[in-house]
PDB file of C-alpha atoms and ligand atoms in Angstrom:
ATOM      1  CA  MET A   1     -49.505 228.959  31.325  1.00  0.00           C
ATOM      2  CA  THR A   2     -53.075 227.867  31.857  1.00  0.00           C
ATOM      3  CA  LEU A   3     -53.885 224.571  30.178  1.00  0.00           C
ATOM      4  CA  THR A   4     -56.500 224.662  27.410  1.00  0.00           C
ATOM      5  CA  LEU A   5     -58.701 221.639  26.801  1.00  0.00           C
ATOM      6  CA  HIS A   6     -60.576 221.356  23.510  1.00  0.00           C
ATOM      7  CA  LEU A   7     -63.626 219.156  24.036  1.00  0.00           C
ATOM      8  CA  ALA A   8     -67.201 218.362  23.094  1.00  0.00           C
ATOM      9  CA  PRO A   9     -69.973 217.362  25.510  1.00  0.00           C
ATOM     10  CA  GLY A  10     -70.179 213.701  26.506  1.00  0.00           C
ATOM     11  CA  THR A  11     -67.204 212.659  24.393  1.00  0.00           C
ATOM     12  CA  ILE A  12     -64.087 210.896  25.637  1.00  0.00           C
ATOM     13  CA  ALA A  13     -62.690 214.377  26.308  1.00  0.00           C
ATOM     14  CA  LEU A  14     -64.919 214.357  29.389  1.00  0.00           C
ATOM     15  CA  ALA A  15     -62.377 211.962  30.951  1.00  0.00           C
ATOM     16  CA  VAL A  16     -59.665 214.596  30.583  1.00  0.00           C
ATOM     17  CA  HIS A  17     -61.970 217.324  31.870  1.00  0.00           C
ATOM     18  CA  ALA A  18     -62.685 215.238  34.995  1.00  0.00           C
ATOM     19  CA  ALA A  19     -58.994 214.397  35.493  1.00  0.00           C
ATOM     20  CA  LEU A  20     -58.031 218.095  35.325  1.00  0.00           C
ATOM     21  CA  GLU A  21     -60.713 218.966  37.851  1.00  0.00           C
ATOM     22  CA  GLU A  22     -59.692 216.086  40.149  1.00  0.00           C
ATOM     23  CA  ALA A  23     -56.078 217.245  39.943  1.00  0.00           C
ATOM     24  CA  GLY A  24     -57.021 220.812  40.850  1.00  0.00           C
ATOM     25  CA  ALA A  25     -55.310 222.024  37.670  1.00  0.00           C
ATOM     26  CA  GLU A  26     -55.711 225.517  36.244  1.00  0.00           C
ATOM     27  CA  TYR A  27     -57.373 225.094  32.879  1.00  0.00           C
ATOM     28  CA  GLU A  28     -59.788 226.652  30.446  1.00  0.00           C
ATOM     29  CA  LEU A  29     -62.242 224.958  28.114  1.00  0.00           C
ATOM     30  CA  ARG A  30     -62.807 225.416  24.398  1.00  0.00           C
ATOM     31  CA  TRP A  31     -66.080 223.725  23.475  1.00  0.00           C
ATOM     32  CA  LEU A  32     -66.525 222.382  19.952  1.00  0.00           C
ATOM     33  CA  ASP A  33     -69.934 222.048  18.342  1.00  0.00           C
ATOM     34  CA  PHE A  34     -69.962 218.580  16.757  1.00  0.00           C
ATOM     35  CA  THR A  35     -73.462 219.188  15.354  1.00  0.00           C
ATOM     36  CA  ALA A  36     -71.852 221.910  13.223  1.00  0.00           C
ATOM     37  CA  ALA A  37     -68.838 219.642  12.469  1.00  0.00           C
ATOM     38  CA  GLU A  38     -66.584 222.204  14.119  1.00  0.00           C
ATOM     39  CA  GLN A  39     -63.951 219.485  14.654  1.00  0.00           C
ATOM     40  CA  THR A  40     -63.381 219.556  10.878  1.00  0.00           C
ATOM     41  CA  SER A  41     -63.023 223.350  10.643  1.00  0.00           C
ATOM     42  CA  ASP A  42     -59.724 224.767   9.404  1.00  0.00           C
ATOM     43  CA  ALA A  43     -59.278 226.567  12.712  1.00  0.00           C
ATOM     44  CA  TYR A  44     -59.531 223.350  14.727  1.00  0.00           C
ATOM     45  CA  LEU A  45     -57.541 221.215  12.273  1.00  0.00           C
ATOM     46  CA  ALA A  46     -54.705 223.718  12.717  1.00  0.00           C
ATOM     47  CA  ILE A  47     -54.701 222.764  16.405  1.00  0.00           C
ATOM     48  CA  ASN A  48     -55.331 219.019  15.969  1.00  0.00           C
ATOM     49  CA  PRO A  49     -55.076 217.737  12.374  1.00  0.00           C
ATOM     50  CA  LYS A  50     -56.833 214.512  13.442  1.00  0.00           C
ATOM     51  CA  GLY A  51     -60.069 216.438  13.905  1.00  0.00           C
ATOM     52  CA  ARG A  52     -60.796 214.677  17.177  1.00  0.00           C
ATOM     53  CA  VAL A  53     -61.114 215.577  20.847  1.00  0.00           C
ATOM     54  CA  PRO A  54     -59.534 215.733  23.355  1.00  0.00           C
ATOM     55  CA  THR A  55     -56.700 218.131  22.597  1.00  0.00           C
ATOM     56  CA  LEU A  56     -54.764 219.674  25.466  1.00  0.00           C
ATOM     57  CA  VAL A  57     -52.620 222.742  24.840  1.00  0.00           C
ATOM     58  CA  THR A  58     -49.810 223.059  27.389  1.00  0.00           C
ATOM     59  CA  ALA A  59     -46.793 225.331  27.838  1.00  0.00           C
ATOM     60  CA  GLU A  60     -44.668 222.530  26.377  1.00  0.00           C
ATOM     61  CA  GLY A  61     -46.855 221.970  23.320  1.00  0.00           C
ATOM     62  CA  THR A  62     -50.083 220.404  22.132  1.00  0.00           C
ATOM     63  CA  LEU A  63     -51.010 216.903  23.201  1.00  0.00           C
ATOM     64  CA  THR A  64     -53.614 214.556  21.717  1.00  0.00           C
ATOM     65  CA  GLU A  65     -54.776 211.010  22.546  1.00  0.00           C
ATOM     66  CA  THR A  66     -56.674 210.432  25.756  1.00  0.00           C
ATOM     67  CA  ILE A  67     -54.179 208.028  27.331  1.00  0.00           C
ATOM     68  CA  ALA A  68     -51.192 210.301  26.691  1.00  0.00           C
ATOM     69  CA  ILE A  69     -53.031 213.336  28.049  1.00  0.00           C
ATOM     70  CA  LEU A  70     -54.271 211.487  31.132  1.00  0.00           C
ATOM     71  CA  GLU A  71     -50.821 210.133  31.938  1.00  0.00           C
ATOM     72  CA  TRP A  72     -49.304 213.584  31.475  1.00  0.00           C
ATOM     73  CA  ILE A  73     -51.846 215.033  33.909  1.00  0.00           C
ATOM     74  CA  ALA A  74     -51.112 212.211  36.352  1.00  0.00           C
ATOM     75  CA  GLU A  75     -47.379 212.939  36.222  1.00  0.00           C
ATOM     76  CA  THR A  76     -47.415 216.723  36.284  1.00  0.00           C
ATOM     77  CA  GLN A  77     -50.331 217.771  38.457  1.00  0.00           C
ATOM     78  CA  ALA A  78     -50.924 217.436  42.170  1.00  0.00           C
ATOM     79  CA  PRO A  79     -52.300 215.279  43.638  1.00  0.00           C
ATOM     80  CA  PRO A  80     -50.764 212.662  41.328  1.00  0.00           C
ATOM     81  CA  LEU A  81     -53.543 210.510  39.921  1.00  0.00           C
ATOM     82  CA  MET A  82     -51.221 207.561  39.391  1.00  0.00           C
ATOM     83  CA  PRO A  83     -50.868 204.344  41.430  1.00  0.00           C
ATOM     84  CA  ASP A  84     -47.617 204.011  43.352  1.00  0.00           C
ATOM     85  CA  THR A  85     -46.492 200.509  42.354  1.00  0.00           C
ATOM     86  CA  ALA A  86     -45.290 199.292  38.974  1.00  0.00           C
ATOM     87  CA  TRP A  87     -47.876 196.503  39.042  1.00  0.00           C
ATOM     88  CA  ALA A  88     -50.782 198.863  39.741  1.00  0.00           C
ATOM     89  CA  ARG A  89     -49.576 201.244  37.011  1.00  0.00           C
ATOM     90  CA  ALA A  90     -49.417 198.330  34.577  1.00  0.00           C
ATOM     91  CA  ARG A  91     -52.973 197.328  35.529  1.00  0.00           C
ATOM     92  CA  MET A  92     -54.087 200.943  35.056  1.00  0.00           C
ATOM     93  CA  ARG A  93     -52.530 200.982  31.579  1.00  0.00           C
ATOM     94  CA  GLU A  94     -53.995 197.579  30.765  1.00  0.00           C
ATOM     95  CA  THR A  95     -57.485 198.967  31.301  1.00  0.00           C
ATOM     96  CA  MET A  96     -56.822 202.311  29.607  1.00  0.00           C
ATOM     97  CA  THR A  97     -55.392 200.573  26.543  1.00  0.00           C
ATOM     98  CA  TYR A  98     -58.433 198.318  26.376  1.00  0.00           C
ATOM     99  CA  LEU A  99     -60.737 201.341  26.657  1.00  0.00           C
ATOM    100  CA  ALA A 100     -58.947 203.172  23.834  1.00  0.00           C
ATOM    101  CA  SER A 101     -58.313 200.307  21.445  1.00  0.00           C
ATOM    102  CA  THR A 102     -61.405 198.177  21.950  1.00  0.00           C
ATOM    103  CA  ALA A 103     -64.301 199.708  23.913  1.00  0.00           C
ATOM    104  CA  HIS A 104     -64.084 203.172  22.316  1.00  0.00           C
ATOM    105  CA  VAL A 105     -63.676 201.652  18.845  1.00  0.00           C
ATOM    106  CA  ASN A 106     -66.702 199.405  19.417  1.00  0.00           C
ATOM    107  CA  HIS A 107     -68.736 202.460  20.421  1.00  0.00           C
ATOM    108  CA  ALA A 108     -67.577 204.427  17.371  1.00  0.00           C
ATOM    109  CA  HIS A 109     -69.183 201.869  15.076  1.00  0.00           C
ATOM    110  CA  LYS A 110     -72.588 203.316  16.056  1.00  0.00           C
ATOM    111  CA  MET A 111     -72.129 206.847  14.683  1.00  0.00           C
ATOM    112  CA  ARG A 112     -68.816 206.807  12.819  1.00  0.00           C
ATOM    113  CA  GLY A 113     -69.123 203.864  10.408  1.00  0.00           C
ATOM    114  CA  HIS A 114     -68.003 206.174   7.599  1.00  0.00           C
ATOM    115  CA  ARG A 115     -64.464 205.765   8.941  1.00  0.00           C
ATOM    116  CA  TRP A 116     -64.420 202.151   7.824  1.00  0.00           C
ATOM    117  CA  ALA A 117     -66.860 201.887   4.889  1.00  0.00           C
ATOM    118  CA  ASP A 118     -68.769 204.010   2.373  1.00  0.00           C
ATOM    119  CA  ASP A 119     -71.762 201.713   1.886  1.00  0.00           C
ATOM    120  CA  PRO A 120     -74.819 202.775   3.990  1.00  0.00           C
ATOM    121  CA  ALA A 121     -75.708 199.079   4.387  1.00  0.00           C
ATOM    122  CA  ALA A 122     -72.294 198.500   5.963  1.00  0.00           C
ATOM    123  CA  HIS A 123     -72.923 201.422   8.334  1.00  0.00           C
ATOM    124  CA  ALA A 124     -76.219 199.846   9.383  1.00  0.00           C
ATOM    125  CA  ALA A 125     -74.521 196.479   9.897  1.00  0.00           C
ATOM    126  CA  MET A 126     -71.823 198.096  12.051  1.00  0.00           C
ATOM    127  CA  ARG A 127     -74.440 199.962  14.071  1.00  0.00           C
ATOM    128  CA  ALA A 128     -76.402 196.739  14.632  1.00  0.00           C
ATOM    129  CA  LYS A 129     -73.319 195.025  16.033  1.00  0.00           C
ATOM    130  CA  VAL A 130     -72.651 197.669  18.722  1.00  0.00           C
ATOM    131  CA  PRO A 131     -74.880 196.217  21.485  1.00  0.00           C
ATOM    132  CA  GLU A 132     -73.037 192.914  21.130  1.00  0.00           C
ATOM    133  CA  THR A 133     -69.489 194.305  21.049  1.00  0.00           C
ATOM    134  CA  MET A 134     -70.154 196.830  23.822  1.00  0.00           C
ATOM    135  CA  ALA A 135     -71.722 194.082  25.953  1.00  0.00           C
ATOM    136  CA  ALA A 136     -68.489 192.102  25.495  1.00  0.00           C
ATOM    137  CA  SER A 137     -66.519 195.176  26.591  1.00  0.00           C
ATOM    138  CA  ALA A 138     -68.788 195.701  29.601  1.00  0.00           C
ATOM    139  CA  ARG A 139     -68.324 192.047  30.552  1.00  0.00           C
ATOM    140  CA  TRP A 140     -64.519 192.314  30.435  1.00  0.00           C
ATOM    141  CA  LEU A 141     -64.566 195.560  32.423  1.00  0.00           C
ATOM    142  CA  GLU A 142     -67.029 194.152  34.967  1.00  0.00           C
ATOM    143  CA  ASP A 143     -64.814 191.101  35.544  1.00  0.00           C
ATOM    144  CA  ARG A 144     -61.734 193.346  35.674  1.00  0.00           C
ATOM    145  CA  MET A 145     -63.076 195.530  38.545  1.00  0.00           C
ATOM    146  CA  GLU A 146     -61.558 194.115  41.715  1.00  0.00           C
ATOM    147  CA  GLY A 147     -62.102 196.985  44.129  1.00  0.00           C
ATOM    148  CA  ASP A 148     -63.505 200.487  44.222  1.00  0.00           C
ATOM    149  CA  TRP A 149     -61.179 201.798  41.499  1.00  0.00           C
ATOM    150  CA  VAL A 150     -59.505 200.462  38.369  1.00  0.00           C
ATOM    151  CA  ALA A 151     -56.020 200.238  39.874  1.00  0.00           C
ATOM    152  CA  GLY A 152     -56.394 200.122  43.658  1.00  0.00           C
ATOM    153  CA  SER A 153     -56.211 203.855  44.407  1.00  0.00           C
ATOM    154  CA  PHE A 154     -58.102 206.474  42.384  1.00  0.00           C
ATOM    155  CA  SER A 155     -56.200 207.180  39.162  1.00  0.00           C
ATOM    156  CA  VAL A 156     -56.700 208.762  35.753  1.00  0.00           C
ATOM    157  CA  ALA A 157     -58.035 205.417  34.513  1.00  0.00           C
ATOM    158  CA  ASP A 158     -61.187 206.011  36.574  1.00  0.00           C
ATOM    159  CA  PRO A 159     -62.519 209.085  34.746  1.00  0.00           C
ATOM    160  CA  TYR A 160     -61.733 207.197  31.531  1.00  0.00           C
ATOM    161  CA  LEU A 161     -63.768 204.153  32.573  1.00  0.00           C
ATOM    162  CA  TRP A 162     -66.492 206.485  33.839  1.00  0.00           C
ATOM    163  CA  VAL A 163     -67.086 207.965  30.377  1.00  0.00           C
ATOM    164  CA  ILE A 164     -67.390 204.505  28.839  1.00  0.00           C
ATOM    165  CA  THR A 165     -69.935 203.500  31.516  1.00  0.00           C
ATOM    166  CA  ARG A 166     -71.952 206.606  30.579  1.00  0.00           C
ATOM    167  CA  TRP A 167     -72.113 205.378  26.971  1.00  0.00           C
ATOM    168  CA  LEU A 168     -73.360 201.851  27.682  1.00  0.00           C
ATOM    169  CA  ASP A 169     -77.120 202.445  27.973  1.00  0.00           C
ATOM    170  CA  GLY A 170     -77.116 204.476  24.754  1.00  0.00           C
ATOM    171  CA  ASP A 171     -75.260 201.637  23.065  1.00  0.00           C
ATOM    172  CA  GLY A 172     -78.023 199.175  24.003  1.00  0.00           C
ATOM    173  CA  VAL A 173     -76.170 197.672  26.979  1.00  0.00           C
ATOM    174  CA  PRO A 174     -78.009 198.235  30.299  1.00  0.00           C
ATOM    175  CA  LEU A 175     -75.459 199.380  32.869  1.00  0.00           C
ATOM    176  CA  ALA A 176     -77.731 197.945  35.572  1.00  0.00           C
ATOM    177  CA  ASP A 177     -76.843 194.444  34.294  1.00  0.00           C
ATOM    178  CA  TYR A 178     -73.248 194.996  35.432  1.00  0.00           C
ATOM    179  CA  PRO A 179     -73.363 195.512  39.218  1.00  0.00           C
ATOM    180  CA  ARG A 180     -69.694 196.412  39.710  1.00  0.00           C
ATOM    181  CA  LEU A 181     -69.710 198.947  36.860  1.00  0.00           C
ATOM    182  CA  HIS A 182     -73.023 200.342  38.053  1.00  0.00           C
ATOM    183  CA  ALA A 183     -71.667 200.785  41.588  1.00  0.00           C
ATOM    184  CA  PHE A 184     -68.460 202.279  40.156  1.00  0.00           C
ATOM    185  CA  ARG A 185     -70.438 204.901  38.255  1.00  0.00           C
ATOM    186  CA  GLU A 186     -72.376 205.881  41.365  1.00  0.00           C
ATOM    187  CA  ARG A 187     -69.171 205.948  43.393  1.00  0.00           C
ATOM    188  CA  ILE A 188     -67.271 208.178  40.978  1.00  0.00           C
ATOM    189  CA  GLU A 189     -70.201 210.535  40.416  1.00  0.00           C
ATOM    190  CA  ALA A 190     -70.329 211.087  44.182  1.00  0.00           C
ATOM    191  CA  ARG A 191     -66.869 212.677  44.009  1.00  0.00           C
ATOM    192  CA  PRO A 192     -67.310 216.472  44.121  1.00  0.00           C
ATOM    193  CA  ALA A 193     -64.872 217.145  41.242  1.00  0.00           C
ATOM    194  CA  VAL A 194     -66.553 214.604  38.981  1.00  0.00           C
ATOM    195  CA  ALA A 195     -70.008 215.945  39.859  1.00  0.00           C
ATOM    196  CA  ARG A 196     -68.900 219.509  39.008  1.00  0.00           C
ATOM    197  CA  VAL A 197     -67.683 218.347  35.618  1.00  0.00           C
ATOM    198  CA  ALA A 198     -70.689 216.106  34.903  1.00  0.00           C
ATOM    199  CA  ALA A 199     -72.981 219.102  35.367  1.00  0.00           C
ATOM    200  CA  GLN A 200     -71.301 220.796  32.392  1.00  0.00           C
ATOM    201  CA  HIS A 201     -71.783 217.926  29.917  1.00  0.00           C
TER     202      HIS A 201
HETATM  203  N1  LIG B   1     -57.760 207.840  19.878  1.00  0.00           N
HETATM  204  C1  LIG B   1     -58.399 209.088  20.275  1.00  0.00           C
HETATM  205  C2  LIG B   1     -59.844 209.063  19.806  1.00  0.00           C
HETATM  206  C3  LIG B   1     -60.528 210.371  20.042  1.00  0.00           C
HETATM  207  C4  LIG B   1     -61.898 210.382  19.406  1.00  0.00           C
HETATM  208  O1  LIG B   1     -62.219 209.591  18.498  1.00  0.00           O
HETATM  209  N2  LIG B   1     -62.752 211.305  19.888  1.00  0.00           N
HETATM  210  C5  LIG B   1     -64.062 211.440  19.306  1.00  0.00           C
HETATM  211  C6  LIG B   1     -65.077 211.857  20.378  1.00  0.00           C
HETATM  212  S1  LIG B   1     -65.422 210.550  21.544  1.00  0.00           S
HETATM  213  C7  LIG B   1     -64.048 212.526  18.255  1.00  0.00           C
HETATM  214  O2  LIG B   1     -63.382 213.515  18.421  1.00  0.00           O
HETATM  215  N3  LIG B   1     -64.822 212.342  17.183  1.00  0.00           N
HETATM  216  C8  LIG B   1     -64.966 213.344  16.169  1.00  0.00           C
HETATM  217  C9  LIG B   1     -65.180 212.775  14.805  1.00  0.00           C
HETATM  218  O3  LIG B   1     -65.072 211.551  14.642  1.00  0.00           O
HETATM  219  O4  LIG B   1     -65.449 213.567  13.913  1.00  0.00           O
HETATM  220  C10 LIG B   1     -58.315 209.262  21.794  1.00  0.00           C
HETATM  221  O5  LIG B   1     -58.340 208.256  22.499  1.00  0.00           O
HETATM  222  O6  LIG B   1     -58.206 210.400  22.250  1.00  0.00           O
END
């Protein structure tokens, strides 16, 4: 069965799109229109009740959560986008967990403050804090980059980090201030699979 990825342009689902393309997987795309709040439609909530992307529909069932999907791709597709030592895999997961639990959540405070508060003044306060919290994330990620890729060899953590680097300028954090992250973004965008995917977002 062909895999089906539900996604929206520029979102974290782009990491899964890039990983599928890197893996040479057979997949089809179902684009959601966030401007029309399609992620909250009954049809989509029947697929993913969380109303978020990415969602990957596989022969075994439906999978959500970027880390889980990326690791599943890394384990089931060829070439395996997973480092070959336990230490490198732990480092890969260390970064992916940070991206999901901290960097992505910091970013969400810009547009999605309604998840945490109802008061418009609180939304504005959350939005104002984003350049500071995303700069802290960029600093940790910059210091964390030891080589060309997150975990030694190219892995599914790299498309994930790539999407976050694409968000930084829009979050008020100049990517150019972080030389390793800046070079990483240029390096990953030079990969043919990543370039093919980037052109669609
Ligand atoms: N924990 C989820 C978060 C997914 C998520 O929040 N995706 C955003 C796009 S970057 C989304 O679907 N937002 C839709 C909304 O908040 O309505 C993951 O890592 O996959």
